[in-house]
Coordinates of C-alpha atoms in Angstrom, one line a residue:
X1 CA -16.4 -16.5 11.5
X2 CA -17.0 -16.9 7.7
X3 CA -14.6 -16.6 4.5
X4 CA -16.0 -15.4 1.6
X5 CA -15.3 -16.4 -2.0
X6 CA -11.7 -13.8 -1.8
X7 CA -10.5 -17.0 0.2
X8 CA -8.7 -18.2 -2.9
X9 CA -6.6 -14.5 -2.6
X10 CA -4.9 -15.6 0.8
X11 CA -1.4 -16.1 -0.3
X12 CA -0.5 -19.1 1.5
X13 CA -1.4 -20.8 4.7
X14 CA -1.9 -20.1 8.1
X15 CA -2.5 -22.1 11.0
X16 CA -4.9 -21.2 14.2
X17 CA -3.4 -22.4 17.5
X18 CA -5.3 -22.8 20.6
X19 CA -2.4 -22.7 23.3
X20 CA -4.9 -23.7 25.7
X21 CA -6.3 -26.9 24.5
X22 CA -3.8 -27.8 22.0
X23 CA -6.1 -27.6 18.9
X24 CA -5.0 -25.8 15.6
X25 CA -6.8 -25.2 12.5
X26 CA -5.0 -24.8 9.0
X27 CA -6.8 -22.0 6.6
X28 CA -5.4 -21.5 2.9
X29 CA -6.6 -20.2 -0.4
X30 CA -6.7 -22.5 -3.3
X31 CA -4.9 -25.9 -4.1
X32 CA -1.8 -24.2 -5.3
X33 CA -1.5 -21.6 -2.7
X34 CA -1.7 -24.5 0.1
X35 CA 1.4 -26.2 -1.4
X36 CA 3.3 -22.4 -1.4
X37 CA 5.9 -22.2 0.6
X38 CA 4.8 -19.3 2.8
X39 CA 3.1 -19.8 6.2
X40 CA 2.5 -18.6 9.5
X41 CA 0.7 -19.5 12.4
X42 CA -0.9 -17.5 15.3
X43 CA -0.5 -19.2 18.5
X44 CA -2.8 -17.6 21.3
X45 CA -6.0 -19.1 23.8
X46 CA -9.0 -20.2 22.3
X47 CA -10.8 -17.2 23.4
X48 CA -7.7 -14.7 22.0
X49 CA -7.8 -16.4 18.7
X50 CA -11.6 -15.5 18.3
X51 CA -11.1 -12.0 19.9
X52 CA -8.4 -11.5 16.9
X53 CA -10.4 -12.8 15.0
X54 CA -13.6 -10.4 15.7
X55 CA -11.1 -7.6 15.4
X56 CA -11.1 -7.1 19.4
X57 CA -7.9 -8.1 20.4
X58 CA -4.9 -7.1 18.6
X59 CA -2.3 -9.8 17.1
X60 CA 1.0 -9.0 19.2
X61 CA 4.2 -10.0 17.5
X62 CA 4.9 -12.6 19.4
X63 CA 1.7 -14.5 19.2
X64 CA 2.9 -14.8 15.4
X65 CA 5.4 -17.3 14.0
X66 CA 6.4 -16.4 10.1
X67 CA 5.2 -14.5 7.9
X68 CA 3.2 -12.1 9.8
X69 CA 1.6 -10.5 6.2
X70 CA -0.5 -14.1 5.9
X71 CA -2.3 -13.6 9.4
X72 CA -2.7 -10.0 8.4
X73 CA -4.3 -11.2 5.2
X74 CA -6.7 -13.8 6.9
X75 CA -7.6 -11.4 9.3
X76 CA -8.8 -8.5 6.2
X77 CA -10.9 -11.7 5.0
X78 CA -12.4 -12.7 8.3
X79 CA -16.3 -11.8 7.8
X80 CA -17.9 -10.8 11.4
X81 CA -21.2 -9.4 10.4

């Protein structure tokens, strides 16, 4: 999964967690938007985060924890191809 250049558009942070094995990842546009205050995070398996992320799994509600418009965001930026 790639991010293009619109990375720096993401606005704030949001944080992959693999439920599974306990790893996270923490993806945010530029320097100022990291220190924002808005962030989520998407908790699922490793293999549900890359399904979401692939568009082939949908994001339930409860797999999100604040703001659900950053994971949304992330995902519109998520290149697949």
């Amino acid at each position: 999964i790639m991010v293009g250049e619109d990375m720096g558009s993401l606005p704030g942070t949001v944080t992959l967690t693999a439920t599974d094995t306990g790893a996270s990842w923490q993806v945010s546009g530029d320097a100022d938007v990291a220190r924002s205050a808005r962030t989520s995070e998407l908790r699922a398996t490793a293999s549900e985060l890359v399904l979401m992320l692939y568009r082939r799994l949908p994001v339930p509600d409860t797999a999100v924890d604040g703001d659900p418009v950053l994971v949304a965001a992330l995902l519109s930026l998520a290149d697949t191809s």
